[in-house]
Amino acid sequence: MTRLHTIAQPVTLLDRAIVRVLPAVPRPVVQLFSSRYIAGPTLDDAVATVRVLNAAGKMATIDVLGEEISGEDETRALVVAYREVFDAIEANGLDANVSIKPTALGLHLSYELCRENVEEVLRAGAAHGNFVRMDMEDSSATADTLRLYRELRESGHENVGVVLQARLRRTLDDVRALADLRPSVRICKGIYLEPASIAFQDYEAVRASFVRCLDALLEADCYVGVATHDEWLIGQALERVAGMEREQYEFQMLLGVRESRADELVAAGHRLRVYTPFGERWYEYSLRRLQENPAMAGTIAKATVGRLLGRG
Ligand SMILES: Cc1cc2nc3c(=O)[nH]c(=O)nc-3n(C[C@H](O)[C@H](O)[C@H](O)COP(=O)(O)OP(=O)(O)OC[C@H]3O[C@@H](n4cnc5c(N)ncnc54)[C@H](O)[C@@H]3O)c2cc1C
């Protein structure tokens, strides 16, 4: 897989503006610059990537890219794809679990359909002694995803975890509401831009919320996946996990982001899991990653302008 390395360069307001309108950028340009964030189009690509991660002492969570699902058949096909992922994890002796997106499994088509699909994935995972993390999507899915998580746990599924987003004002309440389940939680900032009425807008406010939620999760004796590349937050987490058993928490990062920092955390004895997406539907995931990478903005801007000028 091609790895593109970020070239440090000044980020201008114009660069940032261009990154925000990335959907207008030609797909081949997006693909070129996002290849570092994705294992590749096939399951074999994911297996090869996870092998490399495991060899470096990192665990993985494999995501089958499946956004823009429009029909029930596609959701069922995704369940089959996840079965194949579990088979491949076992066959190759990989240290990996999976991450799923409820909307890709039908959440916006029908709650019941989604629940059926998620339960099938959970059963397939359980048959392999494996674990399933439900990613958290935009706020249109938050309440249903948390309802689904509770229902799954209450109906006896143990191999499932959830994600909470520090950006949302509701999250500390959600931690408290879930505490009786002692959930396995990935805490992250939250990638989706949400209105001020429901989400903190200020960078420092999101960080402060992250720390409050992390404290509440640890207080509730939850297993926490600390998912961030933010050095300040990593520092806050390190202070809090000092003295804890290694098996009680993990750090999590995205494929292609801050790899050397991940190596350092592993060398220091922490468990670290890398989010490893693969599949043909790479476009939406890539846009989100590129929008978060300010250093990439200028490079994309130049490539795009170059292309457009070339066309003219
Ligand atoms: C394992 C994992 C799972 C996640 N799951 C979800 C989820 O289910 N739902 C959800 O809403 N969000 C999820 N996210 C995304 C998360 O919410 C943030 O959007 C993302 O991690 C960026 O926030 P940050 O904490 O890294 O801080 P930031 O302030 O965004 O980043 C800190 C620094 O990390 C580096 N960095 C960050 N992103 C990039 C990038 N793309 N390319 C290059 N450098 C970068 C930069 O140096 C940046 O200054 C997940 C993140 C991780 C790591």
Short mmCIF file of C-alpha atoms and ligand atoms in Angstrom, two decimals:
data_model
loop_
_atom_site.label_atom_id
_atom_site.label_comp_id
_atom_site.label_asym_id
_atom_site.label_seq_id
_atom_site.Cartn_x
_atom_site.Cartn_y
_atom_site.Cartn_z
CA MET A 1 0.00 0.00 0.00
CA THR A 2 1.28 3.48 -0.85
CA ARG A 3 2.01 5.63 2.16
CA LEU A 4 2.08 9.38 1.66
CA HIS A 5 3.87 11.33 4.32
CA THR A 6 2.63 14.66 5.53
CA ILE A 7 4.87 17.52 4.54
CA ALA A 8 4.88 20.18 7.23
CA GLN A 9 3.96 23.51 5.77
CA PRO A 10 2.13 26.67 6.84
CA VAL A 11 -1.65 26.31 6.80
CA THR A 12 -3.44 29.38 5.53
CA LEU A 13 -7.09 30.32 5.97
CA LEU A 14 -7.53 29.68 2.26
CA ASP A 15 -6.13 26.15 2.68
CA ARG A 16 -8.57 25.48 5.49
CA ALA A 17 -11.45 26.79 3.41
CA ILE A 18 -10.49 24.47 0.57
CA VAL A 19 -10.36 21.50 2.92
CA ARG A 20 -13.88 22.28 4.11
CA VAL A 21 -15.14 22.13 0.55
CA LEU A 22 -13.27 18.91 -0.16
CA PRO A 23 -16.39 17.26 -1.60
CA ALA A 24 -15.77 19.45 -4.66
CA VAL A 25 -12.27 18.00 -5.06
CA PRO A 26 -11.95 15.40 -7.85
CA ARG A 27 -12.16 11.82 -6.54
CA PRO A 28 -8.76 10.74 -7.90
CA VAL A 29 -7.12 13.55 -5.91
CA VAL A 30 -8.96 12.53 -2.75
CA GLN A 31 -7.93 8.91 -3.34
CA LEU A 32 -4.30 9.85 -3.86
CA PHE A 33 -4.04 11.78 -0.62
CA SER A 34 -6.15 9.46 1.52
CA SER A 35 -4.40 6.17 0.70
CA ARG A 36 -2.44 6.35 3.96
CA TYR A 37 -5.68 6.12 5.97
CA ILE A 38 -7.06 2.98 4.33
CA ALA A 39 -5.68 -0.57 4.19
CA GLY A 40 -6.91 -1.02 0.62
CA PRO A 41 -9.99 -2.24 -1.24
CA THR A 42 -9.90 -5.92 -0.20
CA LEU A 43 -9.94 -8.08 2.93
CA ASP A 44 -6.48 -9.36 1.93
CA ASP A 45 -5.26 -5.76 2.15
CA ALA A 46 -6.69 -5.47 5.66
CA VAL A 47 -5.08 -8.76 6.71
CA ALA A 48 -1.70 -7.64 5.37
CA THR A 49 -1.98 -4.28 7.14
CA VAL A 50 -3.00 -5.86 10.46
CA ARG A 51 -0.09 -8.32 10.21
CA VAL A 52 2.30 -5.39 10.04
CA LEU A 53 0.56 -3.64 12.95
CA ASN A 54 0.59 -6.80 15.08
CA ALA A 55 4.26 -7.35 14.33
CA ALA A 56 4.86 -3.87 15.77
CA GLY A 57 2.97 -4.78 18.95
CA LYS A 58 -0.24 -2.97 17.96
CA MET A 59 -3.74 -4.41 18.00
CA ALA A 60 -6.31 -3.48 15.35
CA THR A 61 -9.99 -2.93 14.85
CA ILE A 62 -11.14 -3.66 11.31
CA ASP A 63 -13.85 -1.55 9.70
CA VAL A 64 -15.52 -2.68 6.48
CA LEU A 65 -16.24 0.61 4.73
CA GLY A 66 -19.92 0.59 3.98
CA GLU A 67 -21.35 4.07 4.02
CA GLU A 68 -24.15 5.33 1.73
CA ILE A 69 -26.10 2.11 2.22
CA SER A 70 -29.41 2.46 0.42
CA GLY A 71 -31.17 -0.91 0.65
CA GLU A 72 -31.71 -3.91 2.90
CA ASP A 73 -29.70 -6.17 0.59
CA GLU A 74 -26.63 -4.01 1.03
CA THR A 75 -26.94 -4.19 4.81
CA ARG A 76 -27.16 -8.00 4.66
CA ALA A 77 -24.14 -8.11 2.36
CA LEU A 78 -22.21 -6.14 4.95
CA VAL A 79 -23.07 -8.74 7.61
CA VAL A 80 -21.59 -11.40 5.32
CA ALA A 81 -18.49 -9.25 4.84
CA TYR A 82 -18.04 -9.06 8.61
CA ARG A 83 -18.37 -12.84 8.89
CA GLU A 84 -15.51 -13.11 6.42
CA VAL A 85 -13.48 -10.66 8.51
CA PHE A 86 -13.89 -12.80 11.64
CA ASP A 87 -12.90 -15.90 9.65
CA ALA A 88 -9.82 -14.12 8.32
CA ILE A 89 -8.82 -12.85 11.76
CA GLU A 90 -8.92 -16.38 13.12
CA ALA A 91 -7.36 -18.06 10.09
CA ASN A 92 -4.42 -15.63 10.17
CA GLY A 93 -4.05 -15.54 13.94
CA LEU A 94 -4.50 -11.75 14.02
CA ASP A 95 -4.92 -9.63 17.13
CA ALA A 96 -7.92 -7.64 15.94
CA ASN A 97 -11.58 -7.03 16.59
CA VAL A 98 -14.09 -5.21 14.36
CA SER A 99 -15.85 -1.85 14.28
CA ILE A 100 -19.29 -1.47 12.72
CA LYS A 101 -21.42 1.50 11.75
CA PRO A 102 -25.09 1.12 12.69
CA THR A 103 -26.30 3.16 9.69
CA ALA A 104 -24.37 0.88 7.33
CA LEU A 105 -26.27 -2.00 8.92
CA GLY A 106 -29.58 -0.27 8.31
CA LEU A 107 -30.24 2.04 11.28
CA HIS A 108 -31.85 4.72 9.14
CA LEU A 109 -33.83 2.17 7.12
CA SER A 110 -35.37 0.36 10.08
CA TYR A 111 -34.30 0.01 13.70
CA GLU A 112 -35.40 -3.64 13.73
CA LEU A 113 -33.43 -4.48 10.59
CA CYS A 114 -30.34 -2.87 12.12
CA ARG A 115 -30.78 -4.75 15.37
CA GLU A 116 -31.10 -8.06 13.50
CA ASN A 117 -27.97 -7.32 11.48
CA VAL A 118 -25.94 -6.19 14.48
CA GLU A 119 -27.00 -9.28 16.42
CA GLU A 120 -25.84 -11.47 13.55
CA VAL A 121 -22.45 -9.76 13.57
CA LEU A 122 -22.26 -10.17 17.36
CA ARG A 123 -23.09 -13.87 17.14
CA ALA A 124 -20.48 -14.36 14.42
CA GLY A 125 -17.96 -12.54 16.61
CA ALA A 126 -18.88 -14.56 19.69
CA ALA A 127 -18.41 -17.80 17.74
CA HIS A 128 -14.79 -16.71 17.23
CA GLY A 129 -14.40 -15.32 20.76
CA ASN A 130 -14.20 -11.84 19.24
CA PHE A 131 -15.51 -8.38 20.01
CA VAL A 132 -17.54 -5.78 18.12
CA ARG A 133 -17.33 -2.02 18.63
CA MET A 134 -20.29 0.06 17.46
CA ASP A 135 -18.91 3.32 16.05
CA MET A 136 -20.84 6.49 16.86
CA GLU A 137 -22.08 8.46 13.88
CA ASP A 138 -23.71 11.89 13.60
CA SER A 139 -26.29 13.07 16.13
CA SER A 140 -29.20 11.69 14.11
CA ALA A 141 -27.99 8.24 15.21
CA THR A 142 -26.89 8.87 18.82
CA ALA A 143 -30.08 8.02 20.72
CA ASP A 144 -30.86 4.93 18.64
CA THR A 145 -27.27 3.66 18.84
CA LEU A 146 -27.26 3.96 22.64
CA ARG A 147 -30.72 2.37 22.86
CA LEU A 148 -29.47 -0.48 20.70
CA TYR A 149 -26.36 -0.90 22.84
CA ARG A 150 -28.46 -1.17 26.02
CA GLU A 151 -30.91 -3.61 24.43
CA LEU A 152 -28.08 -5.80 23.17
CA ARG A 153 -26.41 -5.93 26.57
CA GLU A 154 -29.70 -6.56 28.35
CA SER A 155 -30.46 -9.43 26.01
CA GLY A 156 -27.19 -11.10 26.95
CA HIS A 157 -24.64 -9.96 24.34
CA GLU A 158 -21.36 -9.32 26.13
CA ASN A 159 -18.98 -8.95 23.19
CA VAL A 160 -20.09 -5.46 22.24
CA GLY A 161 -18.82 -1.98 23.02
CA VAL A 162 -19.90 1.52 22.17
CA VAL A 163 -18.36 4.90 21.34
CA LEU A 164 -19.04 8.23 23.04
CA GLN A 165 -18.16 11.64 21.61
CA ALA A 166 -16.79 14.33 23.93
CA ARG A 167 -18.01 16.99 21.49
CA LEU A 168 -21.65 16.32 22.42
CA ARG A 169 -23.04 18.13 25.47
CA ARG A 170 -25.08 15.04 26.40
CA THR A 171 -22.11 12.69 26.72
CA LEU A 172 -21.39 13.02 30.44
CA ASP A 173 -25.05 12.18 31.09
CA ASP A 174 -24.74 9.24 28.72
CA VAL A 175 -21.75 7.94 30.70
CA ARG A 176 -23.83 8.09 33.87
CA ALA A 177 -26.84 6.50 32.20
CA LEU A 178 -24.75 3.59 30.90
CA ALA A 179 -22.73 3.07 34.09
CA ASP A 180 -24.88 0.20 35.39
CA LEU A 181 -23.81 -1.85 32.35
CA ARG A 182 -20.08 -1.23 32.99
CA PRO A 183 -19.72 -0.72 29.25
CA SER A 184 -16.58 -0.98 27.18
CA VAL A 185 -16.37 2.54 25.77
CA ARG A 186 -14.23 4.17 23.14
CA ILE A 187 -14.07 7.84 24.04
CA CYS A 188 -13.22 10.22 21.17
CA LYS A 189 -13.75 13.89 20.36
CA GLY A 190 -16.33 13.16 17.66
CA ILE A 191 -15.76 13.87 14.01
CA TYR A 192 -19.18 15.13 12.97
CA LEU A 193 -19.77 18.87 13.10
CA GLU A 194 -22.89 19.44 15.16
CA PRO A 195 -24.81 22.63 16.06
CA ALA A 196 -23.92 24.66 19.16
CA SER A 197 -27.23 23.72 20.78
CA ILE A 198 -26.02 20.12 21.21
CA ALA A 199 -22.24 20.27 20.84
CA PHE A 200 -19.26 22.18 22.18
CA GLN A 201 -17.76 24.27 19.41
CA ASP A 202 -14.60 25.45 21.08
CA TYR A 203 -11.45 23.27 20.82
CA GLU A 204 -10.63 23.65 24.53
CA ALA A 205 -14.22 22.93 25.57
CA VAL A 206 -14.14 19.64 23.64
CA ARG A 207 -10.86 18.72 25.32
CA ALA A 208 -12.25 19.58 28.77
CA SER A 209 -15.33 17.47 28.07
CA PHE A 210 -13.11 14.57 26.94
CA VAL A 211 -11.26 14.65 30.26
CA ARG A 212 -14.50 14.88 32.29
CA CYS A 213 -15.94 11.90 30.41
CA LEU A 214 -12.72 9.91 30.76
CA ASP A 215 -12.73 10.53 34.51
CA ALA A 216 -16.37 9.48 34.78
CA LEU A 217 -15.74 6.31 32.76
CA LEU A 218 -12.76 5.30 34.87
CA GLU A 219 -14.72 6.14 38.02
CA ALA A 220 -17.48 3.79 36.81
CA ASP A 221 -14.86 1.07 36.35
CA CYS A 222 -15.41 0.87 32.60
CA TYR A 223 -12.90 -0.51 30.12
CA VAL A 224 -11.87 2.59 28.16
CA GLY A 225 -10.40 2.96 24.70
CA VAL A 226 -8.80 6.40 24.66
CA ALA A 227 -9.09 7.36 20.98
CA THR A 228 -7.13 10.50 20.24
CA HIS A 229 -3.98 11.79 18.60
CA ASP A 230 -4.09 15.00 20.62
CA GLU A 231 -0.84 15.13 22.60
CA TRP A 232 -2.38 17.07 25.46
CA LEU A 233 -5.18 14.51 25.86
CA ILE A 234 -2.75 11.61 25.58
CA GLY A 235 -0.85 13.24 28.47
CA GLN A 236 -4.04 13.59 30.52
CA ALA A 237 -4.90 9.94 29.89
CA LEU A 238 -1.38 8.78 30.79
CA GLU A 239 -1.63 10.55 34.16
CA ARG A 240 -4.94 8.81 34.84
CA VAL A 241 -3.94 5.29 33.83
CA ALA A 242 -0.65 5.38 35.74
CA GLY A 243 -0.81 2.53 38.21
CA MET A 244 -3.65 0.76 36.43
CA GLU A 245 -3.23 -2.75 35.05
CA ARG A 246 -2.29 -2.84 31.37
CA GLU A 247 -5.44 -4.85 30.55
CA GLN A 248 -7.79 -2.23 32.00
CA TYR A 249 -7.58 0.32 29.18
CA GLU A 250 -6.14 0.87 25.73
CA PHE A 251 -5.12 3.74 23.51
CA GLN A 252 -6.59 3.89 20.02
CA MET A 253 -5.44 5.70 16.90
CA LEU A 254 -6.40 5.82 13.24
CA LEU A 255 -4.38 4.06 10.56
CA GLY A 256 -1.90 6.48 9.03
CA VAL A 257 -2.00 9.03 11.84
CA ARG A 258 0.82 9.73 14.36
CA GLU A 259 2.36 6.29 13.83
CA SER A 260 5.59 7.09 15.66
CA ARG A 261 3.66 8.33 18.71
CA ALA A 262 1.77 5.03 18.65
CA ASP A 263 5.12 3.19 18.59
CA GLU A 264 6.24 5.15 21.65
CA LEU A 265 3.10 4.25 23.59
CA VAL A 266 3.61 0.58 22.73
CA ALA A 267 7.28 0.76 23.74
CA ALA A 268 6.20 2.29 27.05
CA GLY A 269 4.06 -0.80 27.70
CA HIS A 270 0.57 0.46 26.82
CA ARG A 271 -1.95 -1.45 24.73
CA LEU A 272 -2.70 0.37 21.50
CA ARG A 273 -5.28 -0.42 18.84
CA VAL A 274 -5.27 0.95 15.29
CA TYR A 275 -8.53 1.59 13.46
CA THR A 276 -8.04 -0.16 10.12
CA PRO A 277 -10.67 0.46 7.43
CA PHE A 278 -10.77 -1.36 4.14
CA GLY A 279 -13.19 -1.67 1.24
CA GLU A 280 -14.33 -0.19 -2.03
CA ARG A 281 -16.37 2.55 -0.36
CA TRP A 282 -13.39 4.62 0.64
CA TYR A 283 -14.67 8.07 -0.33
CA GLU A 284 -16.64 9.40 2.68
CA TYR A 285 -14.16 8.03 5.20
CA SER A 286 -11.32 9.63 3.25
CA LEU A 287 -13.01 13.03 3.19
CA ARG A 288 -13.39 13.03 6.96
CA ARG A 289 -9.73 12.11 7.50
CA LEU A 290 -8.47 14.73 5.06
CA GLN A 291 -10.67 17.39 6.62
CA GLU A 292 -8.93 16.69 9.94
CA ASN A 293 -5.44 16.92 8.58
CA PRO A 294 -4.54 20.59 8.40
CA ALA A 295 -1.04 19.91 7.13
CA MET A 296 -2.50 18.18 4.09
CA ALA A 297 -4.65 21.15 3.15
CA GLY A 298 -2.10 23.12 1.20
CA THR A 299 -0.93 20.09 -0.71
CA ILE A 300 -4.45 19.16 -1.75
CA ALA A 301 -5.24 22.75 -2.59
CA LYS A 302 -2.27 22.91 -4.93
CA ALA A 303 -3.02 19.56 -6.54
CA THR A 304 -6.64 20.54 -7.08
CA VAL A 305 -5.92 23.96 -8.48
CA GLY A 306 -3.25 22.39 -10.67
CA ARG A 307 -5.76 19.89 -12.04
CA LEU A 308 -8.42 22.51 -12.61
CA LEU A 309 -5.97 24.81 -14.36
CA GLY A 310 -4.71 21.86 -16.37
CA ARG A 311 -8.24 21.21 -17.55
CA GLY A 312 -8.87 24.80 -18.50
C1 LIG B 1 -9.58 4.76 16.90
C2 LIG B 1 -10.50 5.92 16.63
C3 LIG B 1 -11.84 5.68 16.44
C4 LIG B 1 -12.72 6.73 16.21
N1 LIG B 1 -14.07 6.48 16.13
C5 LIG B 1 -14.92 7.51 16.00
C6 LIG B 1 -16.32 7.32 16.06
O1 LIG B 1 -16.82 6.21 16.23
N2 LIG B 1 -17.12 8.40 15.93
C7 LIG B 1 -16.62 9.67 15.75
O2 LIG B 1 -17.39 10.61 15.65
N3 LIG B 1 -15.29 9.87 15.69
C8 LIG B 1 -14.44 8.84 15.83
N4 LIG B 1 -13.09 9.07 15.79
C9 LIG B 1 -12.57 10.39 15.33
C10 LIG B 1 -12.36 11.33 16.49
O3 LIG B 1 -13.62 11.68 17.01
C11 LIG B 1 -11.65 12.60 16.01
O4 LIG B 1 -12.36 13.20 15.00
C12 LIG B 1 -10.24 12.34 15.52
O5 LIG B 1 -9.61 11.35 16.27
C13 LIG B 1 -9.42 13.62 15.62
O6 LIG B 1 -9.43 14.07 16.93
P1 LIG B 1 -8.13 14.02 17.86
O7 LIG B 1 -8.60 13.67 19.22
O8 LIG B 1 -7.13 13.14 17.28
O9 LIG B 1 -7.67 15.54 17.95
P2 LIG B 1 -7.26 16.58 16.81
O10 LIG B 1 -7.09 17.86 17.53
O11 LIG B 1 -8.19 16.55 15.66
O12 LIG B 1 -5.87 16.04 16.31
C14 LIG B 1 -4.71 16.13 17.11
C15 LIG B 1 -3.51 16.03 16.18
O13 LIG B 1 -3.48 14.72 15.58
C16 LIG B 1 -3.04 14.82 14.25
N5 LIG B 1 -4.13 14.37 13.37
C17 LIG B 1 -5.44 14.20 13.69
N6 LIG B 1 -6.13 13.75 12.63
C18 LIG B 1 -5.25 13.64 11.62
C19 LIG B 1 -5.33 13.21 10.26
N7 LIG B 1 -6.48 12.79 9.73
N8 LIG B 1 -4.22 13.22 9.51
C20 LIG B 1 -3.04 13.60 10.01
N9 LIG B 1 -2.88 14.04 11.29
C21 LIG B 1 -3.96 14.05 12.08
C22 LIG B 1 -2.68 16.25 13.99
O14 LIG B 1 -1.33 16.42 14.32
C23 LIG B 1 -3.54 16.98 14.99
O15 LIG B 1 -3.02 18.23 15.32
C24 LIG B 1 -12.20 8.05 16.09
C25 LIG B 1 -10.84 8.29 16.29
C26 LIG B 1 -9.99 7.26 16.58
C27 LIG B 1 -8.57 7.56 16.83
#
